[in-house]
XYZ file of C-alpha atoms in Angstrom:
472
model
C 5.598 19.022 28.294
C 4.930 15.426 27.394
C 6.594 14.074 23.804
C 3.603 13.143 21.991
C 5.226 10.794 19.951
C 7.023 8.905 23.524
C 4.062 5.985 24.659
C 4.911 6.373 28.156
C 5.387 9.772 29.849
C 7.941 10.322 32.260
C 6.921 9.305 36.077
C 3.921 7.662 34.716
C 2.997 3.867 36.233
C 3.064 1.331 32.758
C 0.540 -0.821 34.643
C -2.041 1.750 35.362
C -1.379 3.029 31.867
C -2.054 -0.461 30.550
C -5.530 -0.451 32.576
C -6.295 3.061 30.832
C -5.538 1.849 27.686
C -7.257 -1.250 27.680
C -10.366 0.961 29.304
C -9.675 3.375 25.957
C -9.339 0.465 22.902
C -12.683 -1.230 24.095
C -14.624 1.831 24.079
C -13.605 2.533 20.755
C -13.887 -0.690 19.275
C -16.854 -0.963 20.427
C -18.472 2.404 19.482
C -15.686 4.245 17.991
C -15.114 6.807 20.654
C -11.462 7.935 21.914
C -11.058 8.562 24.778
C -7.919 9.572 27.391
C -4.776 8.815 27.186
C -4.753 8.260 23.523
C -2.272 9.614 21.693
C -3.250 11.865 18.619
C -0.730 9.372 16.092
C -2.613 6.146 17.988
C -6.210 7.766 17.446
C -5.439 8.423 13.625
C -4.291 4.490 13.614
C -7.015 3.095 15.242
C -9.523 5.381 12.420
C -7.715 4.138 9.795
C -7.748 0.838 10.862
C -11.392 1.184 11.522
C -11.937 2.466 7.904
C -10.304 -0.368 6.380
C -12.441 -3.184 8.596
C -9.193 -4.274 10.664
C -10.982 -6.782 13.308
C -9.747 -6.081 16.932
C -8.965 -9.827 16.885
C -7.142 -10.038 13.346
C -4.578 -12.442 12.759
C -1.527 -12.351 10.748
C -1.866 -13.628 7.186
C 1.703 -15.189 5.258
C 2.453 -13.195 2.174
C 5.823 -15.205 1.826
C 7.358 -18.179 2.247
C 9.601 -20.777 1.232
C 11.481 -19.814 -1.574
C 9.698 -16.737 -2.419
C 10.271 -15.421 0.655
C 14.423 -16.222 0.025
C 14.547 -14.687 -3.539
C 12.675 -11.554 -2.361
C 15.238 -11.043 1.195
C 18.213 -11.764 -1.135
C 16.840 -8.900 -3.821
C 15.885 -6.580 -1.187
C 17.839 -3.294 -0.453
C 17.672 -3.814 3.236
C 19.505 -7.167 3.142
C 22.554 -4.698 2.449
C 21.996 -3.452 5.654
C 21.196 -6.441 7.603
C 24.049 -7.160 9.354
C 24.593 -3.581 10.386
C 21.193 -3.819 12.070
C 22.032 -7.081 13.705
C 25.108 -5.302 15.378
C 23.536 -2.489 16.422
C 20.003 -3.809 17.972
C 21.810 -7.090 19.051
C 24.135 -4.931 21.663
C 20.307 -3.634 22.439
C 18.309 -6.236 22.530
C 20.694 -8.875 24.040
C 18.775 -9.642 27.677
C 17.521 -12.087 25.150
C 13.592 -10.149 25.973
C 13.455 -8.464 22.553
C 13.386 -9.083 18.981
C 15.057 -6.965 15.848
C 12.596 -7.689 12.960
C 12.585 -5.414 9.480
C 9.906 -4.960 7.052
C 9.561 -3.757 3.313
C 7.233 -0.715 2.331
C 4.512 -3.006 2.461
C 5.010 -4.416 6.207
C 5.950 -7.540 5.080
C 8.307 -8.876 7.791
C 11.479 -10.041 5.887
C 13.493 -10.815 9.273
C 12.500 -11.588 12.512
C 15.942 -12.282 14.762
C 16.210 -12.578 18.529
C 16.508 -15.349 21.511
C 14.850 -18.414 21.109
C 12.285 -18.668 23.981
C 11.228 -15.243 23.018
C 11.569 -16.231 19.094
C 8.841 -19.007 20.417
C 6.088 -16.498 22.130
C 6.584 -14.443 18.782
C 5.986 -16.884 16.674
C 2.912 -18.181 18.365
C 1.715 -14.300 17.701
C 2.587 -15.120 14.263
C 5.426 -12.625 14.026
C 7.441 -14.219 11.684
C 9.007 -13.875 8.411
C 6.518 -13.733 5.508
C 3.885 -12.612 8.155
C 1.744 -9.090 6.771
C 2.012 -7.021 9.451
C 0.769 -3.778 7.480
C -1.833 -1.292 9.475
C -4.653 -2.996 7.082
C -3.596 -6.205 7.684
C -2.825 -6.015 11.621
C -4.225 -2.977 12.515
C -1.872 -0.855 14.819
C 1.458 -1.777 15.673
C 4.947 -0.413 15.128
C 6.399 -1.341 11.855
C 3.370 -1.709 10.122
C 2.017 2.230 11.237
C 5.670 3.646 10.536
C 5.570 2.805 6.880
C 2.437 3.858 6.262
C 3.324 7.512 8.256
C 6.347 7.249 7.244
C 7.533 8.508 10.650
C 9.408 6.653 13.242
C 6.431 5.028 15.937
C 6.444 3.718 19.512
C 3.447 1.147 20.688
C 2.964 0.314 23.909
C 0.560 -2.631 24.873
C -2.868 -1.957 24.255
C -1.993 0.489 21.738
C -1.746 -2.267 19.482
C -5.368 -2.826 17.840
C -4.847 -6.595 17.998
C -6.293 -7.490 21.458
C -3.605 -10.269 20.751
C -0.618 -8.230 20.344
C -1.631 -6.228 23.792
C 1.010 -7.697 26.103
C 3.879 -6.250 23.740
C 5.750 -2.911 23.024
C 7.422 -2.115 19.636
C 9.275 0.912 18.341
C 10.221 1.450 14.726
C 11.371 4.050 12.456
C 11.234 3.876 8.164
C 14.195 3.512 6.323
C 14.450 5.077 2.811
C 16.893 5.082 -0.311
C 19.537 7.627 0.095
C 19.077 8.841 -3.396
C 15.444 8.835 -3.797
C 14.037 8.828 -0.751
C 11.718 6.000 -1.724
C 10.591 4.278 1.555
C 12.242 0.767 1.867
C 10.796 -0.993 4.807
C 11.083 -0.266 8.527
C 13.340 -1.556 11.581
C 11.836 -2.668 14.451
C 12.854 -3.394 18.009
C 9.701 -5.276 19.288
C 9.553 -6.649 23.175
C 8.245 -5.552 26.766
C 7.195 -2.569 28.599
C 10.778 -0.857 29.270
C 10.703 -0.261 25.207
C 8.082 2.486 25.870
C 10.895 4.543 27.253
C 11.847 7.966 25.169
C 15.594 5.894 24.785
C 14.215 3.385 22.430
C 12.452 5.709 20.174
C 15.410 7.299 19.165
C 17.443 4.678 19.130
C 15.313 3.069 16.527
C 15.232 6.479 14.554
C 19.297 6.267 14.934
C 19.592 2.828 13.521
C 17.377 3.868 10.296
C 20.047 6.902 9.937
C 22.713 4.771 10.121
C 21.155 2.261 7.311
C 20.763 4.654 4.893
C 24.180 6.219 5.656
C 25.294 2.673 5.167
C 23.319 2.453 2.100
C 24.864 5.763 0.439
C 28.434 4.556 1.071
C 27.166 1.634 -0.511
C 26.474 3.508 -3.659
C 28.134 6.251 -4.089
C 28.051 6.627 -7.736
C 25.891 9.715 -9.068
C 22.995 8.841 -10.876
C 23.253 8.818 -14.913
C 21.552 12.073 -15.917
C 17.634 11.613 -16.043
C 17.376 8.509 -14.783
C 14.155 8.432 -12.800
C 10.898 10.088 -13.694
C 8.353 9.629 -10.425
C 4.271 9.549 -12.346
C 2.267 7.427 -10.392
C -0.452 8.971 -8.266
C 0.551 12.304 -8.598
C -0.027 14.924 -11.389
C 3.044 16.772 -12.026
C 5.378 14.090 -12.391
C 9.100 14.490 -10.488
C 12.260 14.050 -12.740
C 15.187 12.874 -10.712
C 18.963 12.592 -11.830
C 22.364 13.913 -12.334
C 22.151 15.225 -8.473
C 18.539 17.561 -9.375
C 14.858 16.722 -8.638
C 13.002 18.734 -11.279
C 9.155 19.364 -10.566
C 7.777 19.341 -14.290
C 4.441 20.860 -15.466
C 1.197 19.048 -16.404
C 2.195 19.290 -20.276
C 6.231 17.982 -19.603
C 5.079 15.594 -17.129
C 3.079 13.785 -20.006
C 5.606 14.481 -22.643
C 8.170 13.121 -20.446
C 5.986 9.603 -19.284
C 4.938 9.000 -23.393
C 8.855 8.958 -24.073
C 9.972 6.998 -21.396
C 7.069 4.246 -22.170
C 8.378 4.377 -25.680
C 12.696 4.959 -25.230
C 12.737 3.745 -28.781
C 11.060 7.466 -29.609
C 7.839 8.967 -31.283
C 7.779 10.877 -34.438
C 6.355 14.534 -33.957
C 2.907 13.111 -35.531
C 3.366 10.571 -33.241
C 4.051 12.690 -29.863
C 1.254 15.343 -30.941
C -1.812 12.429 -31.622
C -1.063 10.800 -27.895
C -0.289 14.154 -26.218
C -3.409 16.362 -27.442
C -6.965 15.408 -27.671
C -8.153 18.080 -30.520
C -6.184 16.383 -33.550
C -6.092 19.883 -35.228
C -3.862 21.042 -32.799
C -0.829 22.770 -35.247
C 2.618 21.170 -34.881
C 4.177 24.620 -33.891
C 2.022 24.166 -30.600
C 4.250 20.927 -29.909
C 7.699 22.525 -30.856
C 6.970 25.453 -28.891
C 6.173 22.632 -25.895
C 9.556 20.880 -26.435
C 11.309 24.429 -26.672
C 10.386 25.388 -23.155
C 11.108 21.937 -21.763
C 14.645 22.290 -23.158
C 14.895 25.606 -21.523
C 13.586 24.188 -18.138
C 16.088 20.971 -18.205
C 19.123 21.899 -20.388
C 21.116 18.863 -21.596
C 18.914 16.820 -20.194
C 15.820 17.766 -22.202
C 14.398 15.922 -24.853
C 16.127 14.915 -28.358
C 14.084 14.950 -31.859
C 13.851 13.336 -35.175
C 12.322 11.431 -33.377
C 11.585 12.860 -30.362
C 13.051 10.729 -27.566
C 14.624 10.658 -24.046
C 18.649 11.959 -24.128
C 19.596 9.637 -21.769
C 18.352 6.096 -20.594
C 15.245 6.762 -18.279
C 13.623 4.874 -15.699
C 9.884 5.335 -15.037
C 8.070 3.952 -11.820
C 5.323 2.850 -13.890
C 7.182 0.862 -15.950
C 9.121 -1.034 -12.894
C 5.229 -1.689 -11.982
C 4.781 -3.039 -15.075
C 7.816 -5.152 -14.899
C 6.710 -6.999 -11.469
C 3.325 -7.876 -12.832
C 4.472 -9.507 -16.065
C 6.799 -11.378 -13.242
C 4.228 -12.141 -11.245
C 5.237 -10.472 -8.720
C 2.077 -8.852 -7.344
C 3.150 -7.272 -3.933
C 6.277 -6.017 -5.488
C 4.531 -4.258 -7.644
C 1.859 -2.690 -5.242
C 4.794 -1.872 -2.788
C 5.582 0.581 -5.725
C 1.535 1.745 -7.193
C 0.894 4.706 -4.639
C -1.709 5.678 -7.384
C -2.776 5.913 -11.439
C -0.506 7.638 -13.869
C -0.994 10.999 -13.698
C -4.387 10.729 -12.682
C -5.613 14.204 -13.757
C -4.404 14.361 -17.344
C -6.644 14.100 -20.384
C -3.869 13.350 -23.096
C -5.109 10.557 -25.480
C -1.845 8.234 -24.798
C -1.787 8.768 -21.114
C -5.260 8.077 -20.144
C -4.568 4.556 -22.495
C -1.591 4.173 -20.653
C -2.785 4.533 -17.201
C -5.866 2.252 -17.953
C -3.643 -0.753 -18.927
C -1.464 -0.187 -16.002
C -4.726 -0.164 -13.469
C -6.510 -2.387 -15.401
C -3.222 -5.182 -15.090
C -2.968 -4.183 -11.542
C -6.231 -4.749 -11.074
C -6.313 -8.120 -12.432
C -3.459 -9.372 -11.057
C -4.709 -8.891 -7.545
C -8.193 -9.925 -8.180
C -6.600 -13.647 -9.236
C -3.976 -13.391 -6.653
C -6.967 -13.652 -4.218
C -5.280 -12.178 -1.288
C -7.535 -10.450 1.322
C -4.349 -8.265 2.314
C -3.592 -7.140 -1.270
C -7.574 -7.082 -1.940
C -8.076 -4.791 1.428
C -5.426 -2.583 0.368
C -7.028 -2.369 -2.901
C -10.153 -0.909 -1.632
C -9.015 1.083 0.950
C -6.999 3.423 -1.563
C -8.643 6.541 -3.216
C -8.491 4.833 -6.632
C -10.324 1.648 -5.333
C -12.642 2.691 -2.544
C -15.744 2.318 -5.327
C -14.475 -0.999 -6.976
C -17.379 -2.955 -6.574
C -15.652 -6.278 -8.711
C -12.522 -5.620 -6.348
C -15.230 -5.500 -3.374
C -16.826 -8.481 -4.463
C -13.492 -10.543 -5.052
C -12.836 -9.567 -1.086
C -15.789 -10.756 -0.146
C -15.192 -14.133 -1.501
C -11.821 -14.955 0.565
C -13.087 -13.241 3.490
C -14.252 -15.894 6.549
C -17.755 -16.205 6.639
C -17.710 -14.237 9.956
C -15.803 -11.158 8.588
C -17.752 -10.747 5.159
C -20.719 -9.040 5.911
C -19.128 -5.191 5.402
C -17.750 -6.496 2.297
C -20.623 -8.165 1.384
C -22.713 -5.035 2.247
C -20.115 -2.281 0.504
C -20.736 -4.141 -2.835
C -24.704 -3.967 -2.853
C -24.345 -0.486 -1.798
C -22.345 0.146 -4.768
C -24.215 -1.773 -7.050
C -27.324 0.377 -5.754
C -25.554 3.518 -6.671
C -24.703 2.123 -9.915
C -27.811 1.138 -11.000
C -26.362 -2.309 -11.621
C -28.718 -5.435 -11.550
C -27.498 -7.169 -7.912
C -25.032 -9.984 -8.113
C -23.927 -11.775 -5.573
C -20.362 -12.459 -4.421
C -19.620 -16.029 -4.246
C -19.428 -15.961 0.014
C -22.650 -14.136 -0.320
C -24.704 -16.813 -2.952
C -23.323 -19.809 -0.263
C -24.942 -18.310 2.707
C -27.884 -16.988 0.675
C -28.182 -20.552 -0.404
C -27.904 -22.066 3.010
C -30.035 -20.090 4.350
C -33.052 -20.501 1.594
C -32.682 -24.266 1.738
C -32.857 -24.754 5.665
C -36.504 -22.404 4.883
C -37.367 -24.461 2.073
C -36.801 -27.747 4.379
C -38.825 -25.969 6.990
C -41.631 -24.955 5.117
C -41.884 -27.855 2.221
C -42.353 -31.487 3.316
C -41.642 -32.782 0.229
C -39.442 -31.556 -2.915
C -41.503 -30.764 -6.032
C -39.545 -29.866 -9.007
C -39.281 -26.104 -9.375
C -40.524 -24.610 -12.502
C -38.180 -23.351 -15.306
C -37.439 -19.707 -14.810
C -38.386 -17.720 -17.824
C -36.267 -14.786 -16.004
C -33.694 -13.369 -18.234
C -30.504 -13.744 -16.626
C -29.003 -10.660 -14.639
C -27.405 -7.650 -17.439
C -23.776 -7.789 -17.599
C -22.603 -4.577 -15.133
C -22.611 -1.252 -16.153
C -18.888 0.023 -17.539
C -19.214 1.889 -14.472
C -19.444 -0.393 -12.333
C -15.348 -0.336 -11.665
C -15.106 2.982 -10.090
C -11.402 5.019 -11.842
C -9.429 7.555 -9.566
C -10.111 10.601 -11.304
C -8.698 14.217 -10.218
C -10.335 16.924 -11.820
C -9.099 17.866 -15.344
C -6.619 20.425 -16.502
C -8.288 23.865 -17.008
């Protein structure tokens, strides 16, 4: 039986493959069929690319450059690795036909290395450092698919959704942080046909075992005791250290994100006021709370008078909130998979978790990035963002706005919010009324004064929140 995840079955011809394929991507970009020989992991691509309006004739978009681009590579975990990746894939890739390129979590290409004349046909692609190669910003192709599976992925030629990136073949596999396992970027081996061989797949998949082997011997050192707690997007938060990975509870997993947001600790009053939303709740319901969480962790639990964390501890969310104040808005997406604890109702969470989204939120809106804007509203927490939407819609070419344009007055509809319209949309609306007006009026009269009230401000609601259903 056929590998599923190998592009090119054994025996099979790559240029009547090619034809199939080519056959296979324009019926489905043109009526969103699949059809044979589509792979199952190339169908669920080309549907999520389809979901988040990925053109079949996207270009790449630069994310970084110049000395950005330098400060981020020389802070990046995968520059430790970089020159064992060089000596591996260079053995590999030394016919001078292929590339080694790497990626962070976001498929931002950090390093694109190979022979010069093929250097040259990959940068006319624009498959180059800085470059956003991400599945919503490219569509299908091999580093930017394998961190967002987070599996190791082979693309052969018309795989690709990018009718541009057709007459190439990539494999790449994720690598991730020894001690976490937080994904870190991807290698990538990226040239012609032969790489759809079963060989390349797992040599790929080899090279990403050997970087984070690399990475552990690195850093060998244990972790200090409690020193990561894991909240965003998920609602039982994960507590990491001292060699254990603790799964905590609804209750602990909010006790445990109020103390790390406030190391400096919170009085019992303090603790109960953010933690419960009846006020009358008795202060024997807390102790009893922090009594089972010391049971559960052991030395590691909780201290009190105040209450506060027994060792130094490391949130995610606060890392998030670290790269924002920075300005550092795709390093601090790279790490939001999602609100803080999006289910729970606690007084000081919920605050929390607003000012976190809300800052995200903000940050990309001004960044005014249609990769960091797409990504925005193609996650569950920002499908229904109709300012987010409408911010997209702006930077978007007039030729590739109309979805946008047509997702915000749908959610403005459902809203019940007074139309507005996005600044791409008022220019063409514009343009288009005054070619009628110079059609239909020979001569300009002075329009009467509008005794229209101006449009309402929007409804609250009008930013849609990723909510989970609450605790029973």
């Amino acid at each position: 039986m056929d590998d599923p995840s190998v592009a090119l079955p054994g025996g099979a011809d790559p240029a009547e493959r090619t034809r199939e394929l080519r056959r296979a991507h324009a019926a489905f970009t043109r009526d969103g069929r699949v059809e044979a020989p589509v792979r199952a992991v190339i169908a669920r691509s080309w549907r999520r690319c389809a979901r988040a309006r990925v053109s079949p004739e996207c270009t790449p978009r630069m994310e970084l450059a110049g000395a950005e681009l330098r400060s981020y590579r020389e802070q990046h975990p995968l520059a430790r690795v970089l020159p064992l990746f060089r000596d591996l894939v260079g053995a590999f890739a030394s016919d001078g036909a292929h590339l080694l390129a790497v990626c962070d979590a976001r498929g931002n290409l950090l390093w694109v290395e190979g022979e010069p004349a093929t250097m040259r046909r990959a940068e006319g692609l624009g498959f180059v450092p800085g470059a956003r190669w991400a599945e919503t910003a490219m569509g299908t192709n091999a580093p930017g698919t394998a961190v967002a599976v987070g599996e190791p992925v082979q693309v052969f030629g018309a795989e690709h959704f990018s009718r541009r990136v057709h007459p190439w073949t990539c494999a790449a596999a994720p690598v991730r942080d020894p001690h976490t396992g937080r994904l870190l970027g991807a290698v990538d081996v990226t040239g012609g046909d032969w790489l759809a061989h079963p060989h390349s797949l797992a040599f790929v998949r080899a090279v990403a075992y050997a970087a984070e082997a690399r990475l552990a011997l690195l850093d060998p050192a244990p972790r200090a005791p409690g020193d990561c707690l894991t909240a965003l997007g998920r609602d039982e938060a994960l507590l990491t250290g001292g060699g254990r990975e603790v799964r905590l509870g609804r209750r602990h997993s909010e006790i445990m994100a109020l103390l790390a947001h406030h190391p400096e600790g919170l009085a019992g009053e303090e603790l109960a006021i953010a933690l419960y939303e009846d006020e009358s709740v008795s202060p024997v319901t807390l102790r009893a709370e922090m009594s089972r969480l010391r049971g559960l962790l052991g030395p590691r639990a909780p201290l009190s008078r105040p209450y506060r964390t027994a060792a130094p501890l490391e949130a995610d969310f606060t890392a998030v909130t670290r790269h924002l104040a920075s300005g550092a808005v795709s390093a601090a997406l790279a790490r939001y998979p999602g609100p803080l604890l999006p289910a729970s109702t606690a007084p000081g969470i919920v605050r929390l978790r607003r000012r976190i989204e809300e800052q995200a939120r903000a940050a990309v809106i001004a960044r005014a990035d249609p990769g960091l804007l797409t990504d925005w509203v193609c996650s569950p927490w920002g499908a229904e963002d109709a300012e987010v939407w409408r911010a997209l819609a702006a930077v978007l070419p007039a030729a590739a706005r109309t979805a946008a344009l047509a997702r915000v007055r749908a959610l403005d509809a459902e809203l019940g919010v007074q139309p507005r319209d996005a600044p791409g949309d008022r220019r063409d609306r514009t343009t288009s009324e005054r070619s009628t007006s110079e059609r239909s009026t020979p001569e300009r009269s002075t329009p009467e004064r509008s005794t229209t009230p101006p449009p309402a401000a929007p409804s609250p609601r009008g930013r849609a929140t990723y909510r989970q259903p609450a605790r029973p």
